[in-house]
Structure formats: structure tokens, C-alpha cells
Coordinates of C-alpha atoms and ligand atoms in Angstrom, one line a residue:
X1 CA 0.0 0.0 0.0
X2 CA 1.7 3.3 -1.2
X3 CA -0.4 5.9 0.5
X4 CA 0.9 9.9 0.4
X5 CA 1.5 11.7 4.0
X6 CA 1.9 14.4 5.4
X7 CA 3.9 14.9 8.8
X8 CA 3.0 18.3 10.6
X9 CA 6.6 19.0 12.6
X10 CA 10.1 19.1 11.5
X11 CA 11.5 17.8 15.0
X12 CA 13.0 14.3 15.8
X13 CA 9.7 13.0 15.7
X14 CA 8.4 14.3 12.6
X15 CA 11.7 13.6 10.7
X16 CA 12.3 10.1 12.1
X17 CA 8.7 9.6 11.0
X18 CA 8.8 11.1 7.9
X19 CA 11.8 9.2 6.3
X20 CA 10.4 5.5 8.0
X21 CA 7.1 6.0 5.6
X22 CA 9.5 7.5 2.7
X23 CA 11.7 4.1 3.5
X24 CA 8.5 2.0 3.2
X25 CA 7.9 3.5 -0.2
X26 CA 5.3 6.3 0.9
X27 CA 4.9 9.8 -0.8
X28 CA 5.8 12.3 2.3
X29 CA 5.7 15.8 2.6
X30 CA 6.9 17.5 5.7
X31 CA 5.4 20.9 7.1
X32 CA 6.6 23.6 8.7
X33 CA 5.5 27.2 9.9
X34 CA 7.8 28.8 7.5
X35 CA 10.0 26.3 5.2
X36 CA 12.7 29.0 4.4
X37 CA 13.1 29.9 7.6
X38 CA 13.7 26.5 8.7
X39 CA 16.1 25.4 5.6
X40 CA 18.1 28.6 6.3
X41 CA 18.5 26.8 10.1
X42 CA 22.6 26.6 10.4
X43 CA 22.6 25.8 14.2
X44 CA 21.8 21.9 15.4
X45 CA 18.2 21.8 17.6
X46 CA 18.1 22.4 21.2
X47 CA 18.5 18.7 21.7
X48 CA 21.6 19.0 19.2
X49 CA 20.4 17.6 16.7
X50 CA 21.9 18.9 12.4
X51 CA 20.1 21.2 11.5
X52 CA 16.6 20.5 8.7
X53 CA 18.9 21.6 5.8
X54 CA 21.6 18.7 6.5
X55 CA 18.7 15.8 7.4
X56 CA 16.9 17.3 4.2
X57 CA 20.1 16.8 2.5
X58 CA 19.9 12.9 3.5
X59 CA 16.4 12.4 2.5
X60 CA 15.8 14.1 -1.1
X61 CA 12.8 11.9 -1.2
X62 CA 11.3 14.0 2.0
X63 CA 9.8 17.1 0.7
X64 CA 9.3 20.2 3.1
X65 CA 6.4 22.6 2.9
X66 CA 4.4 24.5 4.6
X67 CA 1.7 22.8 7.3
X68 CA -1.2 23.9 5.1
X69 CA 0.5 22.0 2.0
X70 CA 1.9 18.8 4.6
X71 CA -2.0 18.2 5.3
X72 CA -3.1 18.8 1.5
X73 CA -0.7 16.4 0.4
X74 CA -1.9 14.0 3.2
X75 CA -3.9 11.3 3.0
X76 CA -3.2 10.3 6.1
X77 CA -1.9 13.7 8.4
X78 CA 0.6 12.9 11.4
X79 CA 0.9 15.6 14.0
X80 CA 4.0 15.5 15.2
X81 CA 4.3 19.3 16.8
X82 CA 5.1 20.0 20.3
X83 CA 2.2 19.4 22.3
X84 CA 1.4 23.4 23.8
X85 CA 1.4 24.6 20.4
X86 CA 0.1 21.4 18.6
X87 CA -3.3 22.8 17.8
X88 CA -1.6 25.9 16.8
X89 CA -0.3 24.2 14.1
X90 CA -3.6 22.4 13.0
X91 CA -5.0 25.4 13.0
X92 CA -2.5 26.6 10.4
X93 CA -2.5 23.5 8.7
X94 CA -6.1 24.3 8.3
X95 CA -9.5 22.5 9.0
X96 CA -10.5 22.0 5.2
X97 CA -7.1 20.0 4.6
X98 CA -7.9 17.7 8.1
X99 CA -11.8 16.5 7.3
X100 CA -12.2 13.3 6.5
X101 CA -8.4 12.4 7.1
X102 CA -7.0 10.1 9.7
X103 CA -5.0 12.1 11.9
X104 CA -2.3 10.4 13.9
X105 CA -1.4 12.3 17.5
X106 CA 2.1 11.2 18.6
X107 CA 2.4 14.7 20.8
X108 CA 2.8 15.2 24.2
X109 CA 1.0 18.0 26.4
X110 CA 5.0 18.9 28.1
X111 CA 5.0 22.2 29.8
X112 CA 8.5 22.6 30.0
X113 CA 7.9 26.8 31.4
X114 CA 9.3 25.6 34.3
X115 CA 12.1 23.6 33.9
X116 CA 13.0 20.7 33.6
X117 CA 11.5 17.7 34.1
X118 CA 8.2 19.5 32.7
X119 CA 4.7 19.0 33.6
X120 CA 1.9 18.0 31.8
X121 CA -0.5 20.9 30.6
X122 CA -3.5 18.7 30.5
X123 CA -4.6 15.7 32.5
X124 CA -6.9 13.3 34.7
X125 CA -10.4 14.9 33.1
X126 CA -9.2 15.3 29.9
X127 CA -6.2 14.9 27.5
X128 CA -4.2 16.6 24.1
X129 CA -5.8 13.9 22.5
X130 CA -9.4 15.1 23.0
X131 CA -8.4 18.4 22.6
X132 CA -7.5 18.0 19.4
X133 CA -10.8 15.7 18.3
X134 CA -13.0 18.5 19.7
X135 CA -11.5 21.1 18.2
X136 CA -11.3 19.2 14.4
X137 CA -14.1 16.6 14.9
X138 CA -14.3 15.8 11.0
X139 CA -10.8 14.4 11.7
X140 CA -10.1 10.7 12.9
X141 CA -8.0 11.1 15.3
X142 CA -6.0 8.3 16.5
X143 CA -3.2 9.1 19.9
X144 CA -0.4 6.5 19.5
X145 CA 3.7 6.1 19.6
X146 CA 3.5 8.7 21.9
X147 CA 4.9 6.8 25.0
X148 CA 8.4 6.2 23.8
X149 CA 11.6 7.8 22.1
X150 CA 10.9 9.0 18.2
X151 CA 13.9 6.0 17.4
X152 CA 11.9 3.3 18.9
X153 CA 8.9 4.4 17.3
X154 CA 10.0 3.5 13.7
X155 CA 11.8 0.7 14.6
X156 CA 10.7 -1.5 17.6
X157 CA 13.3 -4.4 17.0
X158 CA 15.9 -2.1 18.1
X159 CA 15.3 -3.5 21.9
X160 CA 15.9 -7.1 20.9
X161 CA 13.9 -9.8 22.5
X162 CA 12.0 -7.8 24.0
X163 CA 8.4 -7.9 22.8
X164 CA 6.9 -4.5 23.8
X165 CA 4.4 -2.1 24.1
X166 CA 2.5 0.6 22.1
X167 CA -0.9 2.0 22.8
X168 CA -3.8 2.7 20.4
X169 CA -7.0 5.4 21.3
X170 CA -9.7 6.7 19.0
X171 CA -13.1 6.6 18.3
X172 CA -12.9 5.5 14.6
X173 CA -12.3 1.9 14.4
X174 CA -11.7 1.8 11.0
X175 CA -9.3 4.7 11.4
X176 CA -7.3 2.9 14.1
X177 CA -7.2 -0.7 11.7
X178 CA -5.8 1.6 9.6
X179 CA -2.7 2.8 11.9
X180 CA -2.7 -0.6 13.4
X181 CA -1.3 -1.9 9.7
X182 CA 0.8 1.0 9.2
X183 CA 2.1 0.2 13.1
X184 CA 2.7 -3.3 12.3
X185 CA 4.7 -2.2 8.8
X186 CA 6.9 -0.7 11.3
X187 CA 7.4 -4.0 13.4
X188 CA 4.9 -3.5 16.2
X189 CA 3.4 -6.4 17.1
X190 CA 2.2 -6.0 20.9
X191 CA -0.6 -3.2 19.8
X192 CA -3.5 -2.5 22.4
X193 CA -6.2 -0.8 20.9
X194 CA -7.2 1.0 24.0
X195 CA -10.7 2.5 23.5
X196 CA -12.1 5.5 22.7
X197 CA -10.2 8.9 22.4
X198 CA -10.9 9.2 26.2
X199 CA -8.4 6.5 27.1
X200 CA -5.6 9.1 26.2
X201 CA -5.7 10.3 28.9
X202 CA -4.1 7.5 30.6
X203 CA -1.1 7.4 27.9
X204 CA -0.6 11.1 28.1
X205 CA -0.4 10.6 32.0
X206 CA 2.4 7.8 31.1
X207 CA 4.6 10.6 30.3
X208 CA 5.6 11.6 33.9
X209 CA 7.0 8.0 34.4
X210 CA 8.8 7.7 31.0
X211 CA 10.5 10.9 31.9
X212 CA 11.8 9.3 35.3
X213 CA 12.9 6.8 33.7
X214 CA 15.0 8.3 31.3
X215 CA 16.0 10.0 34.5
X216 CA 16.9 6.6 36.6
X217 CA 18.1 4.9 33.4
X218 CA 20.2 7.9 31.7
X219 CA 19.4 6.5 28.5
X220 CA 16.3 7.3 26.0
X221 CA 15.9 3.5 24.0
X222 CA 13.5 1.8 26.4
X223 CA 9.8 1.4 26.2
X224 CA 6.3 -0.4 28.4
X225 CA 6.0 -3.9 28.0
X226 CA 2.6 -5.0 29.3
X227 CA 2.9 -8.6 30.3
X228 CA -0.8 -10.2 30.8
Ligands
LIG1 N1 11.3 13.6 20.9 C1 10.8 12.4 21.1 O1 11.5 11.3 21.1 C2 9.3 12.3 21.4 C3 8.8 11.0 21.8 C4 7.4 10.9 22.0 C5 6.6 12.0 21.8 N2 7.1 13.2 21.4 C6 6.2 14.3 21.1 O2 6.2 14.5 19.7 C7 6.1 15.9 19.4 C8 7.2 16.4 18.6 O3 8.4 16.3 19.3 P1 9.8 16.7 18.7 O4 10.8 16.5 19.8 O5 10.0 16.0 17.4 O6 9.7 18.2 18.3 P2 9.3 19.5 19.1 O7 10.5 20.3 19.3 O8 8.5 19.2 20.3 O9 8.3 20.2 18.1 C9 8.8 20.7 16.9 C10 7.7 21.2 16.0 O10 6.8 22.1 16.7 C11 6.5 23.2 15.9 N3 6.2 24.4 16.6 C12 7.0 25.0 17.6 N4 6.4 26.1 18.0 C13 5.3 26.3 17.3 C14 4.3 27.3 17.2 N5 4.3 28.4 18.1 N6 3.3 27.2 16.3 C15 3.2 26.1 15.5 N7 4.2 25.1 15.5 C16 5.2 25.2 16.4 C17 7.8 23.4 15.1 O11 7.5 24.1 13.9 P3 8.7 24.5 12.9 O12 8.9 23.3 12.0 O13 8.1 25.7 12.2 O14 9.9 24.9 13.7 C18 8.3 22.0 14.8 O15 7.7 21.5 13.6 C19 6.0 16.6 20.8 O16 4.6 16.8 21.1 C20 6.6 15.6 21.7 O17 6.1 15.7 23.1 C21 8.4 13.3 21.2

């Protein structure tokens, strides 16, 4: 199945993502606010990271544009933008461009205002998630990858022997069959399909214990394994 996407974020998320699908044969465009601005970048990320123009370099096959041109492209639209601005960007991807579409949340509400680690700007009651369903509710939204480092994401069998974890929510089951192939293209295998957009909640609150463990374990390749 070649299917064209587009990938809202040009972080280590939306770029690991990006050239995965591209790897698997998929059409990909990846948006940004302002793509000149960001292939004039000279300076590595905050995380130290190359800058776009050098990955860019790497992956011809990637094209960049704007968010509003990532989603139009997009069959399927990934929103990989950081979670306090993340309907921000949707909203500059634009509405029109989302209907219809399956949208696939890997953000995370981090409020990083006050240091480090950060806290989570939405919780318990409610989630980024359902945020984002309300606000585009022609969109299929389906929250998953989220729990675990942008590297692992893509490639599961990087922690060998270790059958683990990734989490499914949304309320369109045929939208979440949908990510549950493209999931399982990426090697997942242990996939539970959670429930309803609601159930976010309870992987967004995963977050706080993923970031002490990276704490504890000084090292970001490590995911859930739910053993039942
Ligand atoms: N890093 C990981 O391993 C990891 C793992 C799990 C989940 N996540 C989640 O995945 C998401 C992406 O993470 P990331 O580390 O790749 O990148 P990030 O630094 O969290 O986000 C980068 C993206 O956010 C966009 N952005 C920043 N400010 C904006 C604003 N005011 N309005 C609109 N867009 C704005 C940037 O746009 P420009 O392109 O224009 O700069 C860029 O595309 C986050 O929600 C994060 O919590 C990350």
C-alpha cells in the first residue's frame, strides 16, 4: 500500500517519522510554519540535533512545505508538533485539509515553562488527544507512539527480545485498523487498541513516568511492555 502523507513537525519525531514512511515507499511531505526559515537553520536543535537543511540533504525523497501543504498532500496527516502549540499548528494547517483524514497524535502536552522535568499541561479529566478531536471533529483522530523515544517508534526491533508495548486510542475503528497496519509495517506487534479517544488520557499521563525513567536509566531507547 503506497499511501501519500503528510507529517506536521520538522523535530526528531516528525523527521524520524517522515523518512520511515518514505523508507517504506510512501509519498511524504513535511510541514513547517515557514519552510525558508527553517532550511536557512545553520545551528543543530536544542536537543543537538543537524540542522533540517543537513537531514533534508539525506532524504531528497522528503519534501518540506508549509503545514497547510503537509495536510493537502496527506492522506493520512501525522501531528508531530510540540504538544502546547500542537493545535496551533492544525489550525495553520487548516480545518478543510484535516476532514475526513485520519490524523495520527504522537504529541505530548509537556510544559516545560518551568524547567525541567516538565509537567503535563492537560490531565486526569481530559487529554491533548481530545483536545485536538474536539476542536477538528471531521478528523479521525487516533493518539499513539507517543509513549516512547521517536527512534523506537519506527523501529521496535531495536530493543531485541524484547516484545513490547505501544498503545492505540480513538473513536474510529476503522481509522485505528488503519494505523494498526501501518504500526505493524513498522514491526509492532504487541498493539492495544485501547478504547475511545478518552483513554488518552491514561497514555498522556504515562509521560511523567517515561521521563523518570530516562531520568533513573540515563538513556532514552527503552519502552512499556505490558505482560498479561
Ligand atoms: N522527541 C521524542 O522522542 C518524542 C517522543 C514521544 C513523543 N514526542 C512528542 O512529539 C512531538 C514532537 O516532538 P519533537 O521532539 O520532534 O519536536 P518539538 O520540538 O516538540 O516540536 C517541533 C515542532 O513544533 C513546531 N512548533 C513549535 N512552536 C510552534 C508554534 N508556536 N506554532 C506552531 N508550531 C510550532 C515546530 O515548527 P517549525 O517546524 O516551524 O519549527 C516543529 O515543527 C511533541 O509533542 C513531543 O512531546 C516526542
Amino acid at each position: 500500500m503506497n499511501v501519500r502523507f503528510g507529517i506536521l513537525g520538522t523535530g526528531v519525531v516528525g523527521k524520524t517519522i517522515a523518512a520511515r514512511l518514505a523508507s517504506l515507499g510512501h509519498d511524504v511531505v513535511i510541514g513547517t510554519r515557514d519552510p525558508e526559515e527553517t532550511m536557512s537553520r545553520t545551528e543543530p536543535d536544542p536537543y543537538g540535533n543537524p540542522p533540517f537543511g543537513a537531514w533534508q540533504e539525506e532524504h531528497p525523497e522528503v519534501r518540506l512545505g508549509t503545514f497547510g501543504e503537509a495536510a493537502a498532500h496527506g492522506e493520512i496527516v501525522v501531528n508531530a508538533t510540540a504538544g502546547g502549540v500542537s493545535l496551533q499548528a492544525l489550525e495553520l494547517a487548516g480545518e478543510t485539509d484535516l476532514n475526513g483524514k485520519v490524523l495520527i497524535d504522537i504529541s505530548n502536552p509537556l510544559d516545560f515553562s518551568r524547567g525541567m522535568p516538565p509537567t503535563l499541561l492537560v490531565s486526569n479529566t481530559d487529554s491533548l488527544g481530545e483536545q485536538i478531536q474536539r476542536r477538528f471533529p471531521e478528523a479521525k483522530v487516533v493518539k499513539t507512539l507517543h509513549t516512547m523515544n521517536a527512534y523506537l517508534m519506527v523501529d521496535p526491533a531495536q530493543l531485541a527480545g524484547a516484545e513490547h508495548t505501544v498503545f492505540v486510542s480513538g473513536d474510529d475503528a476503522e481509522a485505528k485498523a488503519t494505523v494498526t497496519e501501518l504500526l505493524r509495517s513498522f514491526g509492532w506487534t504487541d498493539i492495544i487498541d485501547l478504547g475511545d479517544i478518552t483513554t488518552a488520557r491514561g497514555t498522556e499521563m504515562l509521560l511523567p513516568v517515561w521521563l523518570r525513567l530516562f531520568g533513573a536509566l540515563q538513556e532514552p531507547i527503552f519502552n512499556f511492555k505490558v505482560v498479561r
